[in-house]
XYZ file of C-alpha atoms in Angstrom:
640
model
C -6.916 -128.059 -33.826
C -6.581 -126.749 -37.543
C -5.606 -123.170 -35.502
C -3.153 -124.901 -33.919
C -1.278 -126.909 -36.538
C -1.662 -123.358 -38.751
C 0.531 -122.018 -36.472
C 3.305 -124.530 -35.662
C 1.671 -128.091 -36.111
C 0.054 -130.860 -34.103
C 1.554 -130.185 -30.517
C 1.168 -133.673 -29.900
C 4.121 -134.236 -32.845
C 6.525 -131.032 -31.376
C 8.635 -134.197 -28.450
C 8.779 -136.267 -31.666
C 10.184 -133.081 -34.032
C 12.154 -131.708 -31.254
C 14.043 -135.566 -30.425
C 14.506 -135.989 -34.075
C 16.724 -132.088 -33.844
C 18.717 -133.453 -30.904
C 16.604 -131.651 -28.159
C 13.860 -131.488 -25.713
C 10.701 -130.136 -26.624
C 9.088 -126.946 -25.241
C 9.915 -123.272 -25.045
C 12.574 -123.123 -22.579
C 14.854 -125.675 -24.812
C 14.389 -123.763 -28.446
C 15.852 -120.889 -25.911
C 18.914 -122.733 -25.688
C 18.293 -123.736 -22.336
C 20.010 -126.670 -20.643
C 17.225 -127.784 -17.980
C 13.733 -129.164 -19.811
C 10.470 -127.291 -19.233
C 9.177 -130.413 -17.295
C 12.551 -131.153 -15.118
C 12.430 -130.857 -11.164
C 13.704 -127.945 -9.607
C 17.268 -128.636 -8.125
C 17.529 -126.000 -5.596
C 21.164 -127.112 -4.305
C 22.067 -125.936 -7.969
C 20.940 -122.580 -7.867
C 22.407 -122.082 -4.440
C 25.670 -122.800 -6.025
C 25.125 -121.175 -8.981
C 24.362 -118.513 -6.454
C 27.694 -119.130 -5.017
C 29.965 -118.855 -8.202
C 27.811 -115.415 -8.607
C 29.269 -114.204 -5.412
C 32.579 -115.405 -5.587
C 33.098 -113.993 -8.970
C 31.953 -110.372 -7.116
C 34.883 -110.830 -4.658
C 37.178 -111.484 -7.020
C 36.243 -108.763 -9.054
C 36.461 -106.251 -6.101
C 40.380 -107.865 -4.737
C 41.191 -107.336 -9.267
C 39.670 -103.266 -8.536
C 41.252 -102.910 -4.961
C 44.318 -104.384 -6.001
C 44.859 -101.181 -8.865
C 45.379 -98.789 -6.323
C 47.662 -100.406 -3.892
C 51.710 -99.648 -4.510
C 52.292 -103.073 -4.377
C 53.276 -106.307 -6.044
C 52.246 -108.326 -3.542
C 49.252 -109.655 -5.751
C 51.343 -109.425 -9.093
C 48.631 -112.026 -10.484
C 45.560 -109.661 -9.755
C 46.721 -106.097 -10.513
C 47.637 -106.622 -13.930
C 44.916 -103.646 -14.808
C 47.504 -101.659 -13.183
C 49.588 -101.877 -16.496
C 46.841 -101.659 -19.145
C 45.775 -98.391 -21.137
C 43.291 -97.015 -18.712
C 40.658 -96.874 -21.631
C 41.035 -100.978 -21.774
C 41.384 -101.506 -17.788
C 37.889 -100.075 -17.235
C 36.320 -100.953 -20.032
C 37.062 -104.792 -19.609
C 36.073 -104.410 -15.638
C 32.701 -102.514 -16.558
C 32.063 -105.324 -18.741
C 32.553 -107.696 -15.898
C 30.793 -105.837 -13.425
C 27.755 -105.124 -16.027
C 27.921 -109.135 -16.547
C 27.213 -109.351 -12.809
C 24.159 -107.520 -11.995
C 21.725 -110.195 -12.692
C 18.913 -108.077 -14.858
C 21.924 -107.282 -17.509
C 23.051 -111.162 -17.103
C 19.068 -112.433 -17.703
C 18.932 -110.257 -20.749
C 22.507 -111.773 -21.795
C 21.803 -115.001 -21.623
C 19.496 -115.473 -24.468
C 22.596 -114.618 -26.778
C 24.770 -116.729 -25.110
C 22.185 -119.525 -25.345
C 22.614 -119.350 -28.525
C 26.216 -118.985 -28.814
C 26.400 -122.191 -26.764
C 23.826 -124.354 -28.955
C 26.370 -123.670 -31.668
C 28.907 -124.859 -29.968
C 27.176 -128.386 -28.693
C 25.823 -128.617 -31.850
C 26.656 -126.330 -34.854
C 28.234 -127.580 -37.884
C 31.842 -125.877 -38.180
C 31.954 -124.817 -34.611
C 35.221 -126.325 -33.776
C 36.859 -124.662 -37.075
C 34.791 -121.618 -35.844
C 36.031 -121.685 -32.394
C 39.573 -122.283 -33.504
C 39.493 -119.406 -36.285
C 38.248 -116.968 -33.424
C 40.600 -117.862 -31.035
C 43.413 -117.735 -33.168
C 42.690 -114.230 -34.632
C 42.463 -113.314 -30.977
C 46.165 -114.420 -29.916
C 47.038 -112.594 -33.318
C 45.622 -109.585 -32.513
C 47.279 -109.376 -29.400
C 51.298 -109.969 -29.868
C 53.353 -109.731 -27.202
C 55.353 -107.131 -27.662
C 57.044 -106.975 -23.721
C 59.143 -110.512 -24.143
C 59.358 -111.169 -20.521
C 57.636 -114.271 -20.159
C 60.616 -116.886 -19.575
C 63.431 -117.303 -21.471
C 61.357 -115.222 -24.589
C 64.383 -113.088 -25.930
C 67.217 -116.147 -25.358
C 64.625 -118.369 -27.625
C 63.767 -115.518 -29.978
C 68.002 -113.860 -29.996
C 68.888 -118.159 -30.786
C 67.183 -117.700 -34.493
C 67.779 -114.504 -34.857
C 71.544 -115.477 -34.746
C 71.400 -118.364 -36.237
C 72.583 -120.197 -32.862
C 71.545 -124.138 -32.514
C 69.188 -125.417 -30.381
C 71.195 -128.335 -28.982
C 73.973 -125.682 -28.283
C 71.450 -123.137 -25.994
C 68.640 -125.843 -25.151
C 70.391 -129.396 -25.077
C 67.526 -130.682 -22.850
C 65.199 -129.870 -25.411
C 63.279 -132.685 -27.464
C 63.313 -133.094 -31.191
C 60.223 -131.815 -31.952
C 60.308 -128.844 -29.810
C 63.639 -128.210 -31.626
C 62.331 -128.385 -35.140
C 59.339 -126.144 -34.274
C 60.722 -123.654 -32.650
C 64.625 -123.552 -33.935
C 64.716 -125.520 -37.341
C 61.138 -124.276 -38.769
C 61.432 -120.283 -37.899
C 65.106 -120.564 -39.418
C 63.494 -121.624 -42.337
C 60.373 -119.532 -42.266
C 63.218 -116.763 -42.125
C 65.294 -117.799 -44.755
C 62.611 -118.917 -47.547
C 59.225 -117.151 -46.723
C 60.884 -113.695 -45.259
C 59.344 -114.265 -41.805
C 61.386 -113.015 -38.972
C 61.685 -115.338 -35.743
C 58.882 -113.645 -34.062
C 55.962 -113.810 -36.951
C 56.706 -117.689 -36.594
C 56.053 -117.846 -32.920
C 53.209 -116.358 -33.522
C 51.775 -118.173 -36.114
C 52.912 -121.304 -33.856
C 50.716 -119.903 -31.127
C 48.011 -119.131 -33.076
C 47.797 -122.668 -34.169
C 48.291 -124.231 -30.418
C 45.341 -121.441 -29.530
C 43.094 -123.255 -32.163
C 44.027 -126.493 -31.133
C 43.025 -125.042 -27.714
C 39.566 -124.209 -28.617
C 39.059 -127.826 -30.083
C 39.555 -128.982 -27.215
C 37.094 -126.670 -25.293
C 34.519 -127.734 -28.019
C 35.812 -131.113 -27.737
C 34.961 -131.111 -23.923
C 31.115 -129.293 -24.195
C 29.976 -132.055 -26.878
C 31.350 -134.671 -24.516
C 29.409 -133.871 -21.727
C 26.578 -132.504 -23.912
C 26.502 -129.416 -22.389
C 23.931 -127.020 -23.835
C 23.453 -123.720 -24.234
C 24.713 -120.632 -21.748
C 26.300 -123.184 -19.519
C 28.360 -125.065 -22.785
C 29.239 -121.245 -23.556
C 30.629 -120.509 -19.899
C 32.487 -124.053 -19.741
C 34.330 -123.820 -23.221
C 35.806 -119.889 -22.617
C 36.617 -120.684 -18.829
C 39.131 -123.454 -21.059
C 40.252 -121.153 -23.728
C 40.123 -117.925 -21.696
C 43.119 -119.022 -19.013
C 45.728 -116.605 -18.430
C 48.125 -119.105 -20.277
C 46.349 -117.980 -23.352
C 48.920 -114.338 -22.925
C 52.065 -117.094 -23.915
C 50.350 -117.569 -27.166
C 51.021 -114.491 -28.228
C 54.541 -115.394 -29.972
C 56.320 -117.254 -27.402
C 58.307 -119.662 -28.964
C 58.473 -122.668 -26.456
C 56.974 -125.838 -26.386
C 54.896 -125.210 -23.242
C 52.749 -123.696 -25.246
C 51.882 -126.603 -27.342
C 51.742 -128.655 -24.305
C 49.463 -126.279 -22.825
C 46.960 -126.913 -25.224
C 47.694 -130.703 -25.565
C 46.760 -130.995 -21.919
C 43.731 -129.193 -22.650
C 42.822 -131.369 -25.299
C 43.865 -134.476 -23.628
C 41.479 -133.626 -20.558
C 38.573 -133.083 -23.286
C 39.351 -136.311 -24.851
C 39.557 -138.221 -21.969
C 35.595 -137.184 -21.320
C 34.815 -138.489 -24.599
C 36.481 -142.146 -24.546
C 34.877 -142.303 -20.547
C 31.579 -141.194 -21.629
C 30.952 -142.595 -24.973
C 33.773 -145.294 -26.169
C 34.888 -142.571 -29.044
C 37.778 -140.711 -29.843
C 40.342 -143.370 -28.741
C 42.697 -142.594 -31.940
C 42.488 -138.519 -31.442
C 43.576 -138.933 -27.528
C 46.347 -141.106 -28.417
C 47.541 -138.715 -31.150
C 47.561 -135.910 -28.408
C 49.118 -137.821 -25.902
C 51.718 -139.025 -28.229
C 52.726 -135.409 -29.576
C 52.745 -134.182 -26.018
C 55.357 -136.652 -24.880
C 57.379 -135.714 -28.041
C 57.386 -131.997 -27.564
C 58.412 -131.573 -23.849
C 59.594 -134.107 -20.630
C 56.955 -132.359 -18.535
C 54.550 -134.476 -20.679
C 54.919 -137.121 -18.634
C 52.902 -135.944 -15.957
C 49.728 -136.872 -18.309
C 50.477 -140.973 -17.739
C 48.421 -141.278 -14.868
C 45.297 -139.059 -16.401
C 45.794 -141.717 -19.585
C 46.003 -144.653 -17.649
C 43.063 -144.294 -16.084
C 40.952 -142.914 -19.137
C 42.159 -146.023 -20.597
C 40.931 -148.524 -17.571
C 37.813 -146.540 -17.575
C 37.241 -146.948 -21.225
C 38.045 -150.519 -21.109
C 35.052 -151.322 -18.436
C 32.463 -150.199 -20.739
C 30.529 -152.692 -22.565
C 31.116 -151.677 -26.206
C 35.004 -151.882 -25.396
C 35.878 -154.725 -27.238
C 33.658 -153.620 -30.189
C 35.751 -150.310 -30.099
C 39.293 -151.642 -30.222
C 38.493 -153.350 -33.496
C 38.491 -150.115 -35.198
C 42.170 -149.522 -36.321
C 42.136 -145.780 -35.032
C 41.603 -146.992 -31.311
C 44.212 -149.648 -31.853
C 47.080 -146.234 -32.982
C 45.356 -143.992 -30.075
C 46.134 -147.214 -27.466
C 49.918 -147.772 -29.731
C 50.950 -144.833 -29.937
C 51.602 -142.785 -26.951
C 53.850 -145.712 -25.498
C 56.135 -145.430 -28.920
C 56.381 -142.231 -28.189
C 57.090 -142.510 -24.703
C 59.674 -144.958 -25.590
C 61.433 -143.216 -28.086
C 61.793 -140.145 -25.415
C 61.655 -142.058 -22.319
C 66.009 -141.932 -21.895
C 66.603 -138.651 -23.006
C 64.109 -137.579 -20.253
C 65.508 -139.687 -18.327
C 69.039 -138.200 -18.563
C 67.565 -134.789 -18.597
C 65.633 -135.216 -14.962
C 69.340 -136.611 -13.548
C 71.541 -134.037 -15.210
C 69.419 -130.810 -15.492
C 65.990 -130.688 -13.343
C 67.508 -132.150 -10.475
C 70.451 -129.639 -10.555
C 68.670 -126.640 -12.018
C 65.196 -126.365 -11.371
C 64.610 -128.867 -8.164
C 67.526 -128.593 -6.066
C 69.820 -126.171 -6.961
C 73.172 -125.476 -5.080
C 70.904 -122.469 -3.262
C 68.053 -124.594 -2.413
C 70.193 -127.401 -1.386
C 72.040 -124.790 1.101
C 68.883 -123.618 2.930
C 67.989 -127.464 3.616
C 66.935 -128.738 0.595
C 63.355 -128.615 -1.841
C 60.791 -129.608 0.497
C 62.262 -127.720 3.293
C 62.208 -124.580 0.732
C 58.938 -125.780 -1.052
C 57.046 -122.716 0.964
C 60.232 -120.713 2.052
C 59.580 -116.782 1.916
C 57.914 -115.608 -1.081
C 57.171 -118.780 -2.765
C 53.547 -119.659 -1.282
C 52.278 -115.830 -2.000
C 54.014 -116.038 -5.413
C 52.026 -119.770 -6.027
C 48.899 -118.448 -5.415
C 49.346 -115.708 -7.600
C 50.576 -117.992 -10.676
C 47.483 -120.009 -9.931
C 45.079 -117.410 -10.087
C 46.511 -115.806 -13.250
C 46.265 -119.070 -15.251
C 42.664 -120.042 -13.993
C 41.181 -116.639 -12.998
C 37.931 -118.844 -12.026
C 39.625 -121.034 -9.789
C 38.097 -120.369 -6.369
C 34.712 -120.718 -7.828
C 35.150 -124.407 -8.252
C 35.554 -125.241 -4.238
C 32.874 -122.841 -3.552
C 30.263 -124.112 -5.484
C 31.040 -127.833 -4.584
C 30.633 -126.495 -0.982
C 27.378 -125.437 -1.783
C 26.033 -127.712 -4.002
C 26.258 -129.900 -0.883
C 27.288 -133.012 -2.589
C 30.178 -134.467 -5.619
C 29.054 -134.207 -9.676
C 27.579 -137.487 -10.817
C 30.303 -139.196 -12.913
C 33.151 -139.390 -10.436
C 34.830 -140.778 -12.386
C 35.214 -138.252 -14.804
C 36.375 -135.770 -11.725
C 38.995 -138.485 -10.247
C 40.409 -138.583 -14.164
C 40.514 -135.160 -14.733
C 42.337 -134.471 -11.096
C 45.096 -137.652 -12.147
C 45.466 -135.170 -15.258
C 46.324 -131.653 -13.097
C 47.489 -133.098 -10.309
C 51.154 -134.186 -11.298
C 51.559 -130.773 -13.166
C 50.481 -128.936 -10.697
C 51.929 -130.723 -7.839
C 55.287 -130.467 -8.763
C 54.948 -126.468 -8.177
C 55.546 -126.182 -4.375
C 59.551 -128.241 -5.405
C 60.069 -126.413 -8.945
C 62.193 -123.695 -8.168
C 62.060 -121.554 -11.635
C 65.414 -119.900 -12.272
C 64.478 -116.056 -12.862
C 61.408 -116.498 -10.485
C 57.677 -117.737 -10.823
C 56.847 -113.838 -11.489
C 59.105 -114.460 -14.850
C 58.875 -117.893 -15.230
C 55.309 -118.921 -14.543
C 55.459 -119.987 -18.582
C 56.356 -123.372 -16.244
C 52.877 -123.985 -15.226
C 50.826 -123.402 -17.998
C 50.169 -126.935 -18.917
C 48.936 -127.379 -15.291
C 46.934 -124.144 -15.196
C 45.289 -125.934 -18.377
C 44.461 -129.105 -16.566
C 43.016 -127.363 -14.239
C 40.701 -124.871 -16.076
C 39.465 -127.916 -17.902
C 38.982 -129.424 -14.090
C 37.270 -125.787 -13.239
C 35.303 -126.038 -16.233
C 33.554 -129.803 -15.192
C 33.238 -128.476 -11.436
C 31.089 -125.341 -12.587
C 29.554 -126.825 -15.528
C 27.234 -129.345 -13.336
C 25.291 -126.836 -10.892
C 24.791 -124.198 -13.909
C 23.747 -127.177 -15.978
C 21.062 -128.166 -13.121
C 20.569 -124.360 -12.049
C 17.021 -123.274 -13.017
C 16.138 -119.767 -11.846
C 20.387 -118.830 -11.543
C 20.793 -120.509 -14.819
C 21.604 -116.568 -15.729
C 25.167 -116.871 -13.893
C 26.534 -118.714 -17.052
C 26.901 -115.476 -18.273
C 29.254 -113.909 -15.736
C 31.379 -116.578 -15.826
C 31.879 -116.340 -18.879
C 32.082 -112.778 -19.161
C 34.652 -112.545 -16.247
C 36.969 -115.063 -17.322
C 37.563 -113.316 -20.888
C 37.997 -109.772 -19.087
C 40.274 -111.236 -16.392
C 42.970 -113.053 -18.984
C 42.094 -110.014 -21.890
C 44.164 -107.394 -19.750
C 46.439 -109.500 -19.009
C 47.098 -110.072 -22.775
C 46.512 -106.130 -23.625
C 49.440 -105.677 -21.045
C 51.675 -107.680 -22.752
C 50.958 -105.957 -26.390
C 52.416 -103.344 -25.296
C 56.853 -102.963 -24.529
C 56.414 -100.090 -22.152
C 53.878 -101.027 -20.277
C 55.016 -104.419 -19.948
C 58.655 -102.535 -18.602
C 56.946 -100.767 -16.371
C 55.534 -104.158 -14.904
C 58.632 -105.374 -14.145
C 59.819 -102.261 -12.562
C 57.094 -102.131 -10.181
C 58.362 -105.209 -9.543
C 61.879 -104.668 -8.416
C 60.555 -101.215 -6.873
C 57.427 -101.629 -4.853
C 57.056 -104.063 -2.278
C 57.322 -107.018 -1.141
C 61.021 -106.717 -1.865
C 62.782 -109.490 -4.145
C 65.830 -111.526 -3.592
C 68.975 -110.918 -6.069
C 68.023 -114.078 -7.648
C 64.960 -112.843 -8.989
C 65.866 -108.951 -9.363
C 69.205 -109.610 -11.994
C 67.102 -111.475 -14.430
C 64.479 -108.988 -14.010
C 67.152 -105.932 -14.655
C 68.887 -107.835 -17.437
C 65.824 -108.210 -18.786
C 65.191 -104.573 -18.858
C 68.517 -103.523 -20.044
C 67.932 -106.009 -22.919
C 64.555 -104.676 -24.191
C 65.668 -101.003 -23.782
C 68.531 -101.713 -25.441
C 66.253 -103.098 -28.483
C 63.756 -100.255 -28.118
C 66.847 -97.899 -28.527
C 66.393 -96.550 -25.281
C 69.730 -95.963 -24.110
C 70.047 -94.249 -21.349
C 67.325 -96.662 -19.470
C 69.601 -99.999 -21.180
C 72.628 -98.729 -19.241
C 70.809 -98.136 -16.103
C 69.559 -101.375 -16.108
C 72.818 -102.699 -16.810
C 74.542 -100.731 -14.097
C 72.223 -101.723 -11.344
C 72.589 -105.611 -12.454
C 76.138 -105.407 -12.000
C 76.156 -103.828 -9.036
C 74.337 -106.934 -7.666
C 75.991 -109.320 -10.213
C 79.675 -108.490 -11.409
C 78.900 -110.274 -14.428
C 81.300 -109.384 -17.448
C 78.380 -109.512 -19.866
C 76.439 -106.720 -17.477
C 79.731 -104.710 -17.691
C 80.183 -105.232 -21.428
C 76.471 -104.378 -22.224
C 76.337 -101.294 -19.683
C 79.405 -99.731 -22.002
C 77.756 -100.541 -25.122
C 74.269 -98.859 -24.062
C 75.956 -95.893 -22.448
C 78.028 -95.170 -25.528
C 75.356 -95.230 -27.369
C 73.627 -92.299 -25.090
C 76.703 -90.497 -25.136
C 77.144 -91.356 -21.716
C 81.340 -91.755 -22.243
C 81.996 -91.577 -18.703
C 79.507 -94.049 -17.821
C 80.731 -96.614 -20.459
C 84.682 -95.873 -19.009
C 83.584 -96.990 -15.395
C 81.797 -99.289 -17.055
C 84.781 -100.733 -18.773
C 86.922 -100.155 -15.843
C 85.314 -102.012 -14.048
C 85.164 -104.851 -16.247
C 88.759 -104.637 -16.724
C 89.019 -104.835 -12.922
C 87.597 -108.453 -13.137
C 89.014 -109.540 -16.429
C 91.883 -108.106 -17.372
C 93.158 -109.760 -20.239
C 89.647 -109.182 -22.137
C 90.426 -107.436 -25.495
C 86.576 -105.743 -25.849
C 87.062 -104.461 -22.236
C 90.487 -102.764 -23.573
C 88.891 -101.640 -26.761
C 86.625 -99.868 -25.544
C 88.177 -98.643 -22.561
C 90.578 -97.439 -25.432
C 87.919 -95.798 -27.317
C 86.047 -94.060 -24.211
C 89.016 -92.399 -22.986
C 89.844 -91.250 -26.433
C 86.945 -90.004 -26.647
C 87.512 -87.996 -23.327
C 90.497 -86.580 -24.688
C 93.051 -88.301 -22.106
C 95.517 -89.138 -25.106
C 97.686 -90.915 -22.189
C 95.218 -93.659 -20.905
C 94.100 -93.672 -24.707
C 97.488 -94.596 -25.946
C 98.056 -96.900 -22.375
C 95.004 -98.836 -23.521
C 95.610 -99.206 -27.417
C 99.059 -100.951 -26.732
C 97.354 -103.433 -24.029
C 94.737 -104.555 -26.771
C 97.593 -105.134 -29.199
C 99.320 -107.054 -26.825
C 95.789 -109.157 -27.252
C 95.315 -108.668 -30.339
C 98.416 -108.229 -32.024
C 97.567 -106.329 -35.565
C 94.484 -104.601 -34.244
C 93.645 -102.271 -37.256
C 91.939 -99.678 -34.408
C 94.892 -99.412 -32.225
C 97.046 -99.204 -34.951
C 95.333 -96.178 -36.287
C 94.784 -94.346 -32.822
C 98.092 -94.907 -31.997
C 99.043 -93.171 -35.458
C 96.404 -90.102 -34.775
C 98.228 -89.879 -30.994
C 101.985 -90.044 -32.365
C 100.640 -86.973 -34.977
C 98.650 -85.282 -32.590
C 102.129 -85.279 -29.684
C 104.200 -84.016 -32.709
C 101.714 -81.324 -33.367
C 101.418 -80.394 -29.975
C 105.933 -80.418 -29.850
C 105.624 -78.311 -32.809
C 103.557 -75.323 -31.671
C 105.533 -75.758 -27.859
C 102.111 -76.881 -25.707
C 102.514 -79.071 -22.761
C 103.102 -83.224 -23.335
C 99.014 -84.544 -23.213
C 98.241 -85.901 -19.246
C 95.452 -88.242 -18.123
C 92.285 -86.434 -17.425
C 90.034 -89.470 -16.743
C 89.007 -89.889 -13.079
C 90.295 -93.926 -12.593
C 92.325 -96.113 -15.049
C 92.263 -99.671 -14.801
């Protein structure tokens, strides 16, 4: 006995020492380990921890496969395809490595730990958040595809209002994301960019509070707390973080935080004031918001049934958490309202297209658009099909329904919505749409998984895949976007390879293209861009920007057709004459030059440039008189 307590104590006092620390006693808990030493076997949980082990496999394989097939059919798999090759393997080696089950077992004391400070460390929230953050910072987006990413960006840039190019926005999405990077811009020297960024590295730390947030609340312990919080952090959605300046990406994180703190309230009575603080800035940043009411509702009902409830609403912070979300939903209620009737009905819903080809739920799965859902669903929540597999084999629902049904009321109406949302530019472009649902539902993924690797005993070492695979899956797709030409080259597999696109999705996509060339200084590509989008579009702007990018490669008889062209379809447009003017100047057909500089002063009576070419033509004619050469005759191939 004196041996004994020499070397760690009475064992008969270790239950008592190890309760008083929060834990089970024995070996296999000071491992981090979620199961105690003396719990029953639960073989249904290994088989489905088995399960998730062989679904991540496949999915790993269809990611590999998909590299080397010339097509976009699978756009949200073969983003590897458009990472440095250095990055692409080295993120699916570590996946693959993760996999084989004597690397995972030799993992998984690390992550044991890295999970018991996460259930229970002091500053592992502010950890988590710091980590996360510096991740999303270290990782800008430098393509700008996602969405409407270089309209929001080119709006503070030129100092343009955000209730003149977003109207339907709300207040608070217009003060972060108009007012404040004005501001940043004009008093701390931060461009419009370095402010989205810094915005999304503060949603991405509100992000991982909520994934610590949600392992506390279900007590999750070690490797499996570790796998649960990063398959929540690590979505795809985490890439629109990166500097996108929208208010999705708050809300993605709100929803993500709102799940979390839903768990709490339902399984211990706490946290009633932080979920209503949540739910209350989510309704103020975007409509979309909304969608969270019935997830609330019910964590409220829930909460209300337990029998501390009444003892819990006498603390003043429940009281604001119950108060405030419906002042907030009041105070935005009509302007969402007006902007369902008067926008999302006619833009997004049932535009004059959609309403053509028999309406939204006749289109809801037209062409494209079920291949094209899958693939936005499987980019934000790369674990998804590991959920319905391991249910299937665990043979039978979590305990706490409850939780499940609340957490489903929470991803359901964002989610739901996708098969009638018809995005503008595309779900390939705009899938920035359905990153608050993809967040519901990770957090949904992250309950499923969480209860057969909690209960899994000898393939308790599949935590670690799982949360291995989900950080390689979304880390390429962030490397891909930190990087322009790689993210170009994305997009023009896109529009190349099959399945072939519709011009509705294919001129945003070359716009976009002629846009970010144009920034990158790469001329020659801009114009091409440009050119092709007109030829599908006639848009003036295409025109306008095709002459401006093909002057600037010294293409001058590019930009002519282009202004031709433009002049074809607007006639009386004073740029189109200027630099139709200019081009064939430049060209050296004096006669369309000097034909052109009188049309733009018609326009613009005064114009200092016509004035001056038509002084250099009148001295060039009289030079030419003077020495006996030939009057000047048109050269260029068309005129206008």
């Amino acid at each position: 006995m004196a041996e004994s307590r020499a070397r760690g104590g009475d064992p008969a006092r270790r239950p008592a020492r190890a309760a008083r620390r929060g834990g089970p006693a024995g070996d296999e808990p000071r491992r981090g380990a979620v199961r105690g030493a003396l719990a029953p076997p639960d073989p249904s949980a290994d088989r489905a921890a088995l399960a998730i082990w062989i679904t991540l496999i496949a999915l790993l394989a269809a990611r590999v496969a998909s590299q080397f097939v010339p097509s976009m059919a699978a756009w949200g798999l073969n983003v590897a395809r458009f990472v440095p090759a250095w990055a692409a393997w080295l993120l699916t080696l570590a996946a693959g490595l993760a996999l084989v089950p004597g690397v995972a077992r030799r993992l998984l004391p690390a992550l044991d730990a890295a999970g018991e400070f996460l259930a229970r460390g002091r500053g592992a929230a502010a950890a988590a958040a710091a980590a996360t953050a510096a991740l999303v910072l270290a990782l800008p987006d430098r393509a700008w595809y996602v969405g409407d990413f270089l309209l929001r960006q080119g709006a503070v840039e030129q100092g343009v209002g955000a209730a003149r190019v977003f109207p339907q926005a709300l207040p608070l999405d217009r003060l972060l994301h108009n007012s404040l990077p004005t501001w940043c811009e004009l008093h701390l020297n931060l461009d419009a960019n370095a402010t989205g960024r810094l915005l999304g590295a503060m949603s991405a730390a509100v992000l991982a509070w909520a994934a610590v947030t949600f392992v506390r609340a279900l007590a999750l312990r070690g490797a499996t707390a570790c796998a649960a919080a990063a398959v929540i952090v690590l979505g795809g959605y985490l890439a629109v973080f990166t500097g996108y300046s929208k208010a999705v990406v708050e809300l993605c994180a709100l929803t993500a935080a709102a799940g979390a703190c839903a768990l709490r309230v339902i399984r211990s009575g706490r946290g009633l004031g932080a979920f209503g603080v949540v739910l209350a800035l989510a309704f103020l940043l975007h409509r979309s918001a909304v969608g969270l009411l019935p997830g609330a509702v019910i964590t409220w009902l829930a909460g209300s049934r337990r029998d501390d409830a009444r003892a819990a609403l006498r603390d003043p912070r429940a009281i604001a958490g119950l108060v405030l979300p419906w002042v907030a939903l009041a105070v935005v209620l009509p302007r969402v309202l007006h902007t369902f009737v008067t926008v999302d009905m006619a833009v997004h819903l049932e535009p004059a297209d959609v309403r053509a080809r028999g309406g939204m739920l006749a289109t809801a799965f037209a062409g494209l658009r079920a291949l094209d859902m899958a693939n936005v669903v499987v980019m934000l929540t790369p674990l998804v099909l590991a959920a319905p597999v391991a249910l299937l084999a665990r043979g039978r629902p979590p305990a706490h329904r409850g939780e499940g049904l609340t957490l489903v009321a929470f991803a359901l109406p964002l989610v739901g919505v996708m098969p009638v949302l018809h995005p503008v530019q595309g779900m390939f472009r705009d899938w920035d749409n359905f990153v608050a649902g993809g967040a519901a539902t990770s957090v949904l993924v992250a309950w499923l998984l969480a209860d057969p690797l909690s209960a899994a005993s000898r393939a308790r070492w599949v935590a670690v895949p799982v949360a291995v695979c989900t950080t390689a899956f979304t880390l390429q797709w962030m490397v891909a976007h930190a990087d322009a030409a790689r993210g170009m080259a994305r997009v023009s597999a896109f529009l190349d390879e099959p399945p072939r696109r519709g011009d509705a999705e294919r001129v945003p996509a070359l716009d976009y293209l002629g846009i970010r060339n144009m920034r990158l200084e790469r001329y020659a590509e801009s114009a091409a861009a440009f050119r092709a989008a007109a030829d599908l579009a006639p848009n003036p702007r295409f025109m306008i920007q095709w002459g401006l990018a093909a002057t600037e490669a010294h293409d001058d008889r590019g930009a002519l057709e282009a202004y031709e062209r433009l002049l074809a379809r607007t006639p009386d447009d004073p740029l189109a004459w200027r630099g139709y003017t200019a081009m064939t100047s430049r060209l050296g057909d004096l006669v369309n030059a000097r034909r052109g500089a009188i049309e733009l002063l018609k326009r613009v009576p005064g114009d200092p440039d016509a004035l001056r070419l038509l002084q250099d033509l009148d001295r060039e004619q009289a030079r030419r008189a003077a020495n006996g050469a030939p009057p000047p005759r048109a050269t260029a191939p068309t005129s206008p």
